[in-house]
Short mmCIF file of C-alpha atoms and ligand atoms in Angstrom, two decimals:
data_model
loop_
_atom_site.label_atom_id
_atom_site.label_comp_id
_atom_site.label_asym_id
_atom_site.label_seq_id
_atom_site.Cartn_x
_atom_site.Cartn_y
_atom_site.Cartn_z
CA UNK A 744 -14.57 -77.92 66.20
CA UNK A 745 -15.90 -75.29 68.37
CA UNK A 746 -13.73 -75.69 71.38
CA UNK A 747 -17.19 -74.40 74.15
CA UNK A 748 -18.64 -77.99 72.97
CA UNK A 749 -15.60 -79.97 74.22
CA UNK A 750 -16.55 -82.43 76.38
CA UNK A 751 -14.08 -83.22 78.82
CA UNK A 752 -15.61 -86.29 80.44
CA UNK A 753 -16.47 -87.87 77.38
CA UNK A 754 -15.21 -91.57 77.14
CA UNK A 755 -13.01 -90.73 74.55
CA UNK A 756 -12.04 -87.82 76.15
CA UNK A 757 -11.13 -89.47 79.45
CA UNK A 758 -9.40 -92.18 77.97
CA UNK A 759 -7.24 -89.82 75.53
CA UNK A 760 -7.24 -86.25 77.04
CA UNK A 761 -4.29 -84.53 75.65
CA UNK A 762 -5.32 -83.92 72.15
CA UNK A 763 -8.70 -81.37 73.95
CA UNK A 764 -6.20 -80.20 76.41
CA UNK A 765 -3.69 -78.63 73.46
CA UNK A 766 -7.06 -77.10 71.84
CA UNK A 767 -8.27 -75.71 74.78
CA UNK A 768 -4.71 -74.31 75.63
CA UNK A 769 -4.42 -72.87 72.16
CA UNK A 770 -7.85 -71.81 72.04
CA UNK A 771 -7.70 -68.91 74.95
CA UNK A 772 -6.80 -68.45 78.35
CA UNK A 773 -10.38 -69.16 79.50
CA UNK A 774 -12.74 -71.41 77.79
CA UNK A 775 -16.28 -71.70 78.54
CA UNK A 776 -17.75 -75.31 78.07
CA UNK A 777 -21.44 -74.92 77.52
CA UNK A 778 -22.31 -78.13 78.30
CA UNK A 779 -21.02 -78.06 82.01
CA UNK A 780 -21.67 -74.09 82.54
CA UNK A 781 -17.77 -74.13 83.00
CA UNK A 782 -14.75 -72.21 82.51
CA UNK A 783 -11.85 -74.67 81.48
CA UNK A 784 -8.42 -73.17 82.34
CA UNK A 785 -6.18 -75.13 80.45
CA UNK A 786 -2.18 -73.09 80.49
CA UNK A 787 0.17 -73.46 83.23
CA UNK A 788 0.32 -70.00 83.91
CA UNK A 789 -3.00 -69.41 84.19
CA UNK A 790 -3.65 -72.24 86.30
CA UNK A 791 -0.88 -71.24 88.78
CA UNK A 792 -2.21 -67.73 88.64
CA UNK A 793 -5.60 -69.18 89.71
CA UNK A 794 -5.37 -71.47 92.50
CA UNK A 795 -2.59 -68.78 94.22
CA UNK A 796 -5.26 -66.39 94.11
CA UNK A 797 -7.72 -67.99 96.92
CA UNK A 798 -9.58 -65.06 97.62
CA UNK A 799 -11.02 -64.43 94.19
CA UNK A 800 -11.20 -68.05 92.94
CA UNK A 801 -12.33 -69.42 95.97
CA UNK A 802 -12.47 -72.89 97.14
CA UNK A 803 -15.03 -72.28 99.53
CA UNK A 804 -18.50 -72.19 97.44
CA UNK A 805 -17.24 -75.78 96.60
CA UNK A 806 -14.93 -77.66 94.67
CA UNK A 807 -16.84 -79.77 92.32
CA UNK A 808 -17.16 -78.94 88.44
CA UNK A 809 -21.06 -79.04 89.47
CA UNK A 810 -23.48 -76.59 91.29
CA UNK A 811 -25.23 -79.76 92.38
CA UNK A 812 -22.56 -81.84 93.54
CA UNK A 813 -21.19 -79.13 96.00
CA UNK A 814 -24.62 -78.90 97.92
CA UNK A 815 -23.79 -82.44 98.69
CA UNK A 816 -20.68 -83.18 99.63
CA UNK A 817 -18.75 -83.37 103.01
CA UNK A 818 -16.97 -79.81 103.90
CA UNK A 819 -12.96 -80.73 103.61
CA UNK A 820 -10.40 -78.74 104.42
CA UNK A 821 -10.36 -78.40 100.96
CA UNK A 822 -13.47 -75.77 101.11
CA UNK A 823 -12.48 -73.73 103.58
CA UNK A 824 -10.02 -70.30 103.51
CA UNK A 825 -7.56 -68.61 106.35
CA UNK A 826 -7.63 -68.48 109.10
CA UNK A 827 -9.87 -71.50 109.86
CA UNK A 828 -7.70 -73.51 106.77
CA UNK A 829 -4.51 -72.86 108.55
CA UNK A 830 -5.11 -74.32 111.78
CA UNK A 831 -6.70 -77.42 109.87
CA UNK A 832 -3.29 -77.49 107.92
CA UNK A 833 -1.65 -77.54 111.30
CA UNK A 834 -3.04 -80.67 112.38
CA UNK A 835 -2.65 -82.28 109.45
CA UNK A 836 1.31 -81.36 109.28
CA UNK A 837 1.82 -82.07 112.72
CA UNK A 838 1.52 -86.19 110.94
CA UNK A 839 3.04 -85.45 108.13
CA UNK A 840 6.14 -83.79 109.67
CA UNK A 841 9.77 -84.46 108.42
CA UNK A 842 9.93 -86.23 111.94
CA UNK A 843 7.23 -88.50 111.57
CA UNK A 844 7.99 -89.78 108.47
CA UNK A 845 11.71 -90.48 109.13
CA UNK A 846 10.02 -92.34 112.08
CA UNK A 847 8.22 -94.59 109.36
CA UNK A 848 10.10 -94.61 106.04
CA UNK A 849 12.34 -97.73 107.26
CA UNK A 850 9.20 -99.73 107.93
CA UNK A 851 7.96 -98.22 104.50
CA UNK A 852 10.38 -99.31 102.83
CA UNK A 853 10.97 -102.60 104.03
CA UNK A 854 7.51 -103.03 102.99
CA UNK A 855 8.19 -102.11 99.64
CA UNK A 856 11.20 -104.23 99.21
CA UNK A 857 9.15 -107.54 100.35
CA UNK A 858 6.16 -106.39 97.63
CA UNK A 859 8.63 -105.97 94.89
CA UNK A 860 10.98 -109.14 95.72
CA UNK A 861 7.90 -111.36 95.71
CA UNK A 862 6.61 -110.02 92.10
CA UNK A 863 10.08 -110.63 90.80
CA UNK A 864 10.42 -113.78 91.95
CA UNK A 865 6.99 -114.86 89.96
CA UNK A 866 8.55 -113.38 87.20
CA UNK A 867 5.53 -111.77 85.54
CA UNK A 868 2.68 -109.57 87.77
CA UNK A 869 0.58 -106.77 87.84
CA UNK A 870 2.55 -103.66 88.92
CA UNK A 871 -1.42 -102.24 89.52
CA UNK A 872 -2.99 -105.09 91.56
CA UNK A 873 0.27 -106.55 93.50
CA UNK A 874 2.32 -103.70 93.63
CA UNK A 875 0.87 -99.70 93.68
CA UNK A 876 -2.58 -100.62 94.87
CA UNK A 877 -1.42 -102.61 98.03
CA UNK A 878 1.56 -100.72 98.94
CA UNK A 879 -0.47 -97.31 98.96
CA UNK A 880 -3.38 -99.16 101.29
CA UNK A 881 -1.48 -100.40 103.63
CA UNK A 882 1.00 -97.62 104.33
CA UNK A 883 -1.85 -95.07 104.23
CA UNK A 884 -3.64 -97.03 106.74
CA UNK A 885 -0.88 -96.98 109.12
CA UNK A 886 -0.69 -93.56 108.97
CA UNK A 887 -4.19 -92.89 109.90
CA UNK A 888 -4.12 -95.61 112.38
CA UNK A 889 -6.41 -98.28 110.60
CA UNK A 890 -6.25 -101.96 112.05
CA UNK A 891 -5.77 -104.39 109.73
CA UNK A 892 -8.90 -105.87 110.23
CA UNK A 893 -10.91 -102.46 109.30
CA UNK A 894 -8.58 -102.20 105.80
CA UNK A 895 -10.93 -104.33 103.05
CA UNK A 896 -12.37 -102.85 100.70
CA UNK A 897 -10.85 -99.24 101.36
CA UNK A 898 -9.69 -98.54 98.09
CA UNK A 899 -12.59 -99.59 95.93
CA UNK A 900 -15.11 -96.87 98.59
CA UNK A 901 -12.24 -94.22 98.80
CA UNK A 902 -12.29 -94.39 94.70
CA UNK A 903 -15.44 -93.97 94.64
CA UNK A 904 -15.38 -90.26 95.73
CA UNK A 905 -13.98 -88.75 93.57
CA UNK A 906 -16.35 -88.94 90.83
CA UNK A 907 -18.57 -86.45 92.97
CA UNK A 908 -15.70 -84.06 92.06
CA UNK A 909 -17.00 -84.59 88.15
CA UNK A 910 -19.91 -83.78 86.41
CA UNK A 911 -23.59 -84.90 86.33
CA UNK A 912 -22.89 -88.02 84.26
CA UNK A 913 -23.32 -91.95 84.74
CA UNK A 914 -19.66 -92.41 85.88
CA UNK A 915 -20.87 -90.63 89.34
CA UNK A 916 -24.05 -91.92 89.21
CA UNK A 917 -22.67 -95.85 88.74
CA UNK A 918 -19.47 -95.74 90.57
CA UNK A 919 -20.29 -92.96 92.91
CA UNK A 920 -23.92 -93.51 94.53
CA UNK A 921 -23.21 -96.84 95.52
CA UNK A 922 -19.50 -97.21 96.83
CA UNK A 923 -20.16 -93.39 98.83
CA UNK A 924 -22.78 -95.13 100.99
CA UNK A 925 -20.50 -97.67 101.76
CA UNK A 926 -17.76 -95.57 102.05
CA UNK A 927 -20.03 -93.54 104.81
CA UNK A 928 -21.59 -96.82 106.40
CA UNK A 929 -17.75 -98.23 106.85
CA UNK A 930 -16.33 -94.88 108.35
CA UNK A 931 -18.93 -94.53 110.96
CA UNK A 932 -18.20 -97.87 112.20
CA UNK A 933 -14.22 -98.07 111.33
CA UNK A 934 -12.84 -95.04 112.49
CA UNK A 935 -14.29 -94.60 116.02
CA UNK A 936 -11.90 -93.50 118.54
CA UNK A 937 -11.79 -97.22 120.47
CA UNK A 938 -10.56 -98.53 117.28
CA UNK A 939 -8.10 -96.19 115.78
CA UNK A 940 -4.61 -97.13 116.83
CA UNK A 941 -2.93 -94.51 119.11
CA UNK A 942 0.01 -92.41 117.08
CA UNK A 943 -1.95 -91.89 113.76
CA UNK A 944 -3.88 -89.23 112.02
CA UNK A 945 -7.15 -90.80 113.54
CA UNK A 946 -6.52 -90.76 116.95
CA UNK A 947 -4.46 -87.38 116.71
CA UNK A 948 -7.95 -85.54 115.61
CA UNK A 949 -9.59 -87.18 118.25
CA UNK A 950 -6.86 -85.21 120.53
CA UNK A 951 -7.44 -82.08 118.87
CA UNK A 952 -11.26 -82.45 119.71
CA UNK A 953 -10.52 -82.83 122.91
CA UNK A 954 -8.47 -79.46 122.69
CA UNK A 955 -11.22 -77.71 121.13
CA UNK A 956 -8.97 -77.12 118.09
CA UNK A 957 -11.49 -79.18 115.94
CA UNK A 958 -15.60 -79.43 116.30
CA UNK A 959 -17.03 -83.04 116.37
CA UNK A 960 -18.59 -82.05 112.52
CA UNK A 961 -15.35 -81.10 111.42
CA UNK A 962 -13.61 -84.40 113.19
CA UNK A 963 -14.64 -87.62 110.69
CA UNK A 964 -14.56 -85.40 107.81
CA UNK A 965 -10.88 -84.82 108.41
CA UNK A 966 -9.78 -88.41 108.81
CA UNK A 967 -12.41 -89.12 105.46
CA UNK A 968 -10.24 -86.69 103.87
CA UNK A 969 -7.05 -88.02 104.52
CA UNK A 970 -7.90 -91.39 103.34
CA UNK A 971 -9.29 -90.17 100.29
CA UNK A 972 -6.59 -87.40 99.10
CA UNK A 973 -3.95 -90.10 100.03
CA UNK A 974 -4.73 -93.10 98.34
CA UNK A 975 -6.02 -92.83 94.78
CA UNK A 976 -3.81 -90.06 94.01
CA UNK A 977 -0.80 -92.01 95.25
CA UNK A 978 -1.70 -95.39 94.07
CA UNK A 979 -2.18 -93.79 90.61
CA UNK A 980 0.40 -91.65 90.70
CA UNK A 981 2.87 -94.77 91.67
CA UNK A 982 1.43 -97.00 89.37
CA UNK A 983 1.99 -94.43 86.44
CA UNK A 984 5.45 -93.80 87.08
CA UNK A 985 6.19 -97.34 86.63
CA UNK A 986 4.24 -97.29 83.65
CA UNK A 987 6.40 -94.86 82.50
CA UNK A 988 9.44 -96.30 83.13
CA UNK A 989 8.06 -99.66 81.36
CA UNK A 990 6.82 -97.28 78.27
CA UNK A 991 10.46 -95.92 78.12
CA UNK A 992 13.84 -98.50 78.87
CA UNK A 993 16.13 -95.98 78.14
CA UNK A 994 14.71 -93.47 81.21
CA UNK A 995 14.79 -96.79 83.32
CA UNK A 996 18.05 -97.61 82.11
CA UNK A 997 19.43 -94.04 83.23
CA UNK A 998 17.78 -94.28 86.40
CA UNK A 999 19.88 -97.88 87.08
CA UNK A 1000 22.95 -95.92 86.11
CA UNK A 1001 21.68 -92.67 88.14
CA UNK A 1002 19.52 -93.81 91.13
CA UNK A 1003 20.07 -89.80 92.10
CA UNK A 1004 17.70 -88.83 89.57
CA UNK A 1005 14.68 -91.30 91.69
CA UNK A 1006 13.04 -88.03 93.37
CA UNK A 1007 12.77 -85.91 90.00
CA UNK A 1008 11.64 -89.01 88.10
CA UNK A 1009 8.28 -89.36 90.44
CA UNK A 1010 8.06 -85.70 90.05
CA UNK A 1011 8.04 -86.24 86.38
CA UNK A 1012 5.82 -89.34 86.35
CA UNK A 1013 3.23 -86.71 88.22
CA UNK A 1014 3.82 -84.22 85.59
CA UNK A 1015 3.60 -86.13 82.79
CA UNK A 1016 0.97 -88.39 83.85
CA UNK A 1017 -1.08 -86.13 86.96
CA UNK A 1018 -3.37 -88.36 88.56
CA UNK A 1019 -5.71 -85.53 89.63
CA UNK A 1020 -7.27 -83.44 86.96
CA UNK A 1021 -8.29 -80.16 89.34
CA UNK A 1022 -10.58 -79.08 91.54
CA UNK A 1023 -12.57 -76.12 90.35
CA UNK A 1024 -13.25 -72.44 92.15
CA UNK A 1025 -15.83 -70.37 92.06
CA UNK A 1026 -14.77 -66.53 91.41
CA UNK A 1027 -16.63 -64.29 93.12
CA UNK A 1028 -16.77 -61.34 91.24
CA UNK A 1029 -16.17 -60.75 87.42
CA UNK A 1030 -12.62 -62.32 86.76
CA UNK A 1031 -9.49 -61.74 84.63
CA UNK A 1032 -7.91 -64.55 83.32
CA UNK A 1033 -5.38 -62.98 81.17
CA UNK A 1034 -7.39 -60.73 78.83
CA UNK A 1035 -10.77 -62.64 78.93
CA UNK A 1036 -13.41 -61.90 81.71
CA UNK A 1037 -15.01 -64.85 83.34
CA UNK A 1038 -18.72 -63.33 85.33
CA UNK A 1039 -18.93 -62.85 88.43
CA UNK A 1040 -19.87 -66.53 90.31
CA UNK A 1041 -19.26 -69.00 87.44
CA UNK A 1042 -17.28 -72.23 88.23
CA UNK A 1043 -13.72 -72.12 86.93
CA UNK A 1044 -11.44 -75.69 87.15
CA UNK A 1045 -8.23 -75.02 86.61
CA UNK A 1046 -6.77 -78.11 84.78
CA UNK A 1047 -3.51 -79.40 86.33
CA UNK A 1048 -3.05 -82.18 83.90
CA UNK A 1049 -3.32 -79.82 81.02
CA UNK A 1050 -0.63 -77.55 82.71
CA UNK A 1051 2.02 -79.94 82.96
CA UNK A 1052 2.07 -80.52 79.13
CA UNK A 1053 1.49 -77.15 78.04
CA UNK A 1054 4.39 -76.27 75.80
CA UNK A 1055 4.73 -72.70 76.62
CA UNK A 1056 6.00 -74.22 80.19
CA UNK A 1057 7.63 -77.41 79.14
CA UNK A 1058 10.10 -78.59 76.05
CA UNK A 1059 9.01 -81.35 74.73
CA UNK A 1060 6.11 -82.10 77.11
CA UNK A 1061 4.92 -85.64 76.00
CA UNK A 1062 8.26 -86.92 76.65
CA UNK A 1063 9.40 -88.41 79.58
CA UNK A 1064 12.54 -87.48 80.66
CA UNK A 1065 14.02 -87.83 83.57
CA UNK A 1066 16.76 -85.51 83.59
CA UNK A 1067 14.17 -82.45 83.50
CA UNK A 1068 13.60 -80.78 86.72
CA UNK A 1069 9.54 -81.02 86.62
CA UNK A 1070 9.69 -79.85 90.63
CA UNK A 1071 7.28 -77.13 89.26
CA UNK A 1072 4.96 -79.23 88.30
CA UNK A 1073 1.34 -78.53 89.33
CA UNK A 1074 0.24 -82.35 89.75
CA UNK A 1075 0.25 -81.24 93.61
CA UNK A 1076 -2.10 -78.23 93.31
CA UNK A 1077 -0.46 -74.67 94.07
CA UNK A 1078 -1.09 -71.68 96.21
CA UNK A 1079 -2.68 -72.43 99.87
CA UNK A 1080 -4.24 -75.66 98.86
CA UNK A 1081 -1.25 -77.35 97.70
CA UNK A 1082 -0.89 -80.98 98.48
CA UNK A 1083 -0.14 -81.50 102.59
CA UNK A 1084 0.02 -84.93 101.56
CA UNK A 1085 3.63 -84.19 99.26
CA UNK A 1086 6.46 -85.69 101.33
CA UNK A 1087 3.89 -88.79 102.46
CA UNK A 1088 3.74 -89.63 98.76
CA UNK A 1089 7.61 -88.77 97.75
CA UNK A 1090 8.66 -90.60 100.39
CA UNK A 1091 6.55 -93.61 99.55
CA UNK A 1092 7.41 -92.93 95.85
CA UNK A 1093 11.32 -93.52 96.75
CA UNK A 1094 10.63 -96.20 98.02
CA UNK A 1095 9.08 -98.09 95.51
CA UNK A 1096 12.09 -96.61 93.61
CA UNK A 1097 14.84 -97.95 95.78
CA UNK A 1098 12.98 -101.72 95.95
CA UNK A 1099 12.96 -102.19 92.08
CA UNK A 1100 16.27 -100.68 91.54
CA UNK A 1101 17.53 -103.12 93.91
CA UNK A 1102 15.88 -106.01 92.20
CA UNK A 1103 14.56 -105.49 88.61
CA UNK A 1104 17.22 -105.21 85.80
CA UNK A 1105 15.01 -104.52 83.05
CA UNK A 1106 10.68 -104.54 82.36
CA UNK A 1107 8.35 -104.93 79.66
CA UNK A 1108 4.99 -105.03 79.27
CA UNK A 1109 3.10 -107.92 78.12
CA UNK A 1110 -0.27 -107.09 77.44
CA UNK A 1111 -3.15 -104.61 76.96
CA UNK A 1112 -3.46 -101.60 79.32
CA UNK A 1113 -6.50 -99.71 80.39
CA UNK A 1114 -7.13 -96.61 82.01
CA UNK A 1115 -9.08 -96.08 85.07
CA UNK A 1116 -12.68 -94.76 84.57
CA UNK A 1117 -12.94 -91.57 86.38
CA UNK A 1118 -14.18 -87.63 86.32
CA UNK A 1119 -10.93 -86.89 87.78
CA UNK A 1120 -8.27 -89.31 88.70
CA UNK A 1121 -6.44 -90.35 85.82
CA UNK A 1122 -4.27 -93.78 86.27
CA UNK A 1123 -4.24 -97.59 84.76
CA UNK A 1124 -6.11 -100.30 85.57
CA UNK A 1125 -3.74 -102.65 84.76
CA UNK A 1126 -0.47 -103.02 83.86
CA UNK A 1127 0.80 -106.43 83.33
CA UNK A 1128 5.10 -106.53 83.53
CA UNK A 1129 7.75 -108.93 82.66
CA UNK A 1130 10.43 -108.37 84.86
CA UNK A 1131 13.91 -109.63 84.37
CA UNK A 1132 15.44 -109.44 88.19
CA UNK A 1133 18.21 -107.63 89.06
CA UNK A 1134 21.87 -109.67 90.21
CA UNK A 1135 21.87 -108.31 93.86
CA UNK A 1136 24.73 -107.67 95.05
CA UNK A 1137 26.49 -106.34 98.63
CA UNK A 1138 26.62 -102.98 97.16
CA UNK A 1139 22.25 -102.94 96.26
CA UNK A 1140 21.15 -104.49 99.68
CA UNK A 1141 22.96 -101.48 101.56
C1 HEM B 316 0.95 -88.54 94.54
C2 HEM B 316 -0.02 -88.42 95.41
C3 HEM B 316 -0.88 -87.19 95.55
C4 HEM B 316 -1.34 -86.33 94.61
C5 HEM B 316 -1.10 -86.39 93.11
C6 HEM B 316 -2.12 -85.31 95.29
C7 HEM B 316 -2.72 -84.24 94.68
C8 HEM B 316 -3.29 -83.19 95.36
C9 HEM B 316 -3.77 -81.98 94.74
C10 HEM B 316 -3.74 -81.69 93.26
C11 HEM B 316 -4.25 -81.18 95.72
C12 HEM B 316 -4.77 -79.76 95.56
C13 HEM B 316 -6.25 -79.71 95.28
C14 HEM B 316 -6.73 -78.31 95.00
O1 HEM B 316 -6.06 -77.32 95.25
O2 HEM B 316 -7.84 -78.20 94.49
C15 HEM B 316 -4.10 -81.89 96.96
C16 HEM B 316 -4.52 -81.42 98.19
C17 HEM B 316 -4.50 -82.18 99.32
N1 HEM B 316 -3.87 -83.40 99.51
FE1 HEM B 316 -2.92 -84.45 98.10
N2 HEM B 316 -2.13 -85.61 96.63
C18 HEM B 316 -1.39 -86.74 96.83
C19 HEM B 316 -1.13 -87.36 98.02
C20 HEM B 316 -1.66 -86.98 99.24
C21 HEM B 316 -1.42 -87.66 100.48
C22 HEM B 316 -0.52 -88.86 100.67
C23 HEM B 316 -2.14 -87.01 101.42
C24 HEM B 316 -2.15 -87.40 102.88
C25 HEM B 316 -2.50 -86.66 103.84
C26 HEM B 316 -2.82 -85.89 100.77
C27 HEM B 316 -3.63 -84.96 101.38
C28 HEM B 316 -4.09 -83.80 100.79
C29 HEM B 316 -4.88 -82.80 101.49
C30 HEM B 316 -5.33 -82.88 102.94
C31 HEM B 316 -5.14 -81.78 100.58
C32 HEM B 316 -5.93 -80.50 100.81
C33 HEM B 316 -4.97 -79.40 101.18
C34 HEM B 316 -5.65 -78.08 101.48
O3 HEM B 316 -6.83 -77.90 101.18
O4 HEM B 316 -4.97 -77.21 102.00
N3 HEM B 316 -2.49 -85.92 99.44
N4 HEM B 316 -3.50 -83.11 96.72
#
């Protein structure tokens, strides 16, 4: 097949991407797609090479695969380039410091531990619906400074967006359209100052408007951004590790015998399985991505899924293994724009980690899966487990 008619967001193609990724990667550096106007950068190097080089292949034009979809999105920190990005990166660290979340991660995990003792007890459960989906809500919201009464129905409006981050095709236009208007109706009326709980993300750009460090246009959008960057990408990206580990007995076995190896295995569940497929650039002049010329003002999207499996970076790439060290992963980003959000989602990550090592022995799956439908975020459905629990002992509970 000619690899400029690959279509990425085909249903097939969404559902199954990694035989199109290994043609585009062998095909060239740079691959137009004619049907989205595109250039589809499919090897790790390449992809690293990209997004490090902000000033050429620039975020700030817009991030979307889509001309269209840019003029209508919400600016994000995302979009914008030093030395406004840095002081937005400021604010956002200042939550996300090492302090603040050694301030939380007890609470976090004693969260976890309660979610994963009450599946096990039932026996069998969905590690999607009671487990990733929940855990990722609620500790998100506390970090932003949600009240519990503002949290239903985040997840289904903060999924939403990311279709706009796709292509021109009935996924946005059925799942997009409708939730984004909620999504917009529920932060104007959620996240006002008198309801945001003092100590989170909220309230903290609130403060920094108050400083002048932020303008009022650039205040919602922040806390909008937070919500969405943190919680599809981490319930996905949870929910697929455990996937993993229920795909492969032997890695959870190891892990049992090695509970060391829990950081690198969520860094290997992201590389394996990244829940974001990339944002795109727009380079601003005519662009070298080695040896082929991309003109001047075309959209590039640098594929981060594709990268992690590309086999001039990784041995063995579709296996997962957790004695690899995948820390160089791109299932974060790279360069300026790489994930804030990182130690938020590790931390949560080990957690999850720690709860089922304390009380699952062994799990298997016992029924059909199904992948998410989305332009960009790539993560199951479903995932129905069997569970046999784990003998806790004095040694586990400490
Ligand atoms: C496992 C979970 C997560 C994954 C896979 C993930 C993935 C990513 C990726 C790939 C990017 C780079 C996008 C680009 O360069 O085009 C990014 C950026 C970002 N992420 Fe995450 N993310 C996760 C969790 C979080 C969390 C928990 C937060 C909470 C604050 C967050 C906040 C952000 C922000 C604010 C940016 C934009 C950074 C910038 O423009 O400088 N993310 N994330």
């Amino acid at each position: 097949m000619d690899v400029t008619q690959i279509d990425l967001w085909s249903a097939e193609n969404l559902d199954n991407p990694w035989p199109v990724y290994k043609q585009l990667r062998d095909a060239a550096p740079a691959v137009y797609l004619e049907k989205y106007d595109l250039w589809a950068i499919a090897r790790y190097a390449d992809v690293r090479a990209v997004l490090k080089d902000w000033q050429g292949a620039s975020s700030e034009h817009g991030v979307t695969v889509c001309k269209e979809h840019d003029a209508i999105t919400v600016k994000s920190i995302l979009d914008e380039a030093p030395p406004r990005h840095t002081e937005l990166v400021k604010i956002f660290r200042e939550n996300l410091s090492p302090a603040k979340l050694r301030a939380v991660t007890e609470a976090v995990e004693q969260r976890a531990d309660a979610l994963v003792a009450e599946c096990v007890a039932k026996g069998e459960f969905d590690a999607v619906h009671e487990i990733s989906r929940i855990f990722t809500v609620e500790v998100v919201s506390d970090m932003i400074g949600i009240p519990a009464d503002e949290r239903e129905g985040i997840l289904r409006r903060a999924s939403a967006t990311f279709n706009i981050f796709g292509p021109d095709n009935d996924l946005w236009k059925t799942r997009f359209l409708h939730d984004y208007q909620a999504l917009g109706e529920y932060i104007f009326s959620s996240f006002t100052r008198e309801k945001l709980v003092p100590g989170g993300f909220g309230f903290s750009v609130y403060e920094a408007l108050d400083q002048g460090r932020v303008t009022e246009e650039h205040a919602l959008g922040m806390i909008v951004t937070y919500l969405v960057a943190a919680i599809d990408t981490t319930v996905n990206s949870i929910g697929s590790m455990i996937w993993k580990f229920a795909e492969n007995p032997d890695q959870w076995q190891l892990l049992k015998e090695k509970p060391e190896l829990a950081r690198n295995a969520f860094d290997e569940g992201l590389r394996i399985e990244a829940a974001a497929f990339g944002m795109a650039r727009v380079v601003i002049e005519d662009y070298d991505v080695d040896g082929v010329t991309i003109p001047a003002w075309s959209k590039v999207v640098p594929m981060l899924r594709s990268a992690n499996r590309d086999e001039r970076r990784w041995e063995n790439p579709d296996t997962f293994d957790i004695t690899r060290d995948a820390a160089a992963h791109v299932g974060f980003g790279f360069g300026i724009h790489t994930c804030i959000g990182r130690p938020l989602a590790q931390m949560q990550a080990q957690a999850m980690l720690k709860a089922m090592l304390k009380h699952v022995d062994s799990m298997e799956m016992t029924g059909p899966i199904s992948i998410v439908p989305s332009n960009v975020i790539r993560g199951l459905d479903t995932l129905p487990l069997k569970v046999v629990p784990a003998r806790v002992t004095a040694s586990s509970i400490a």
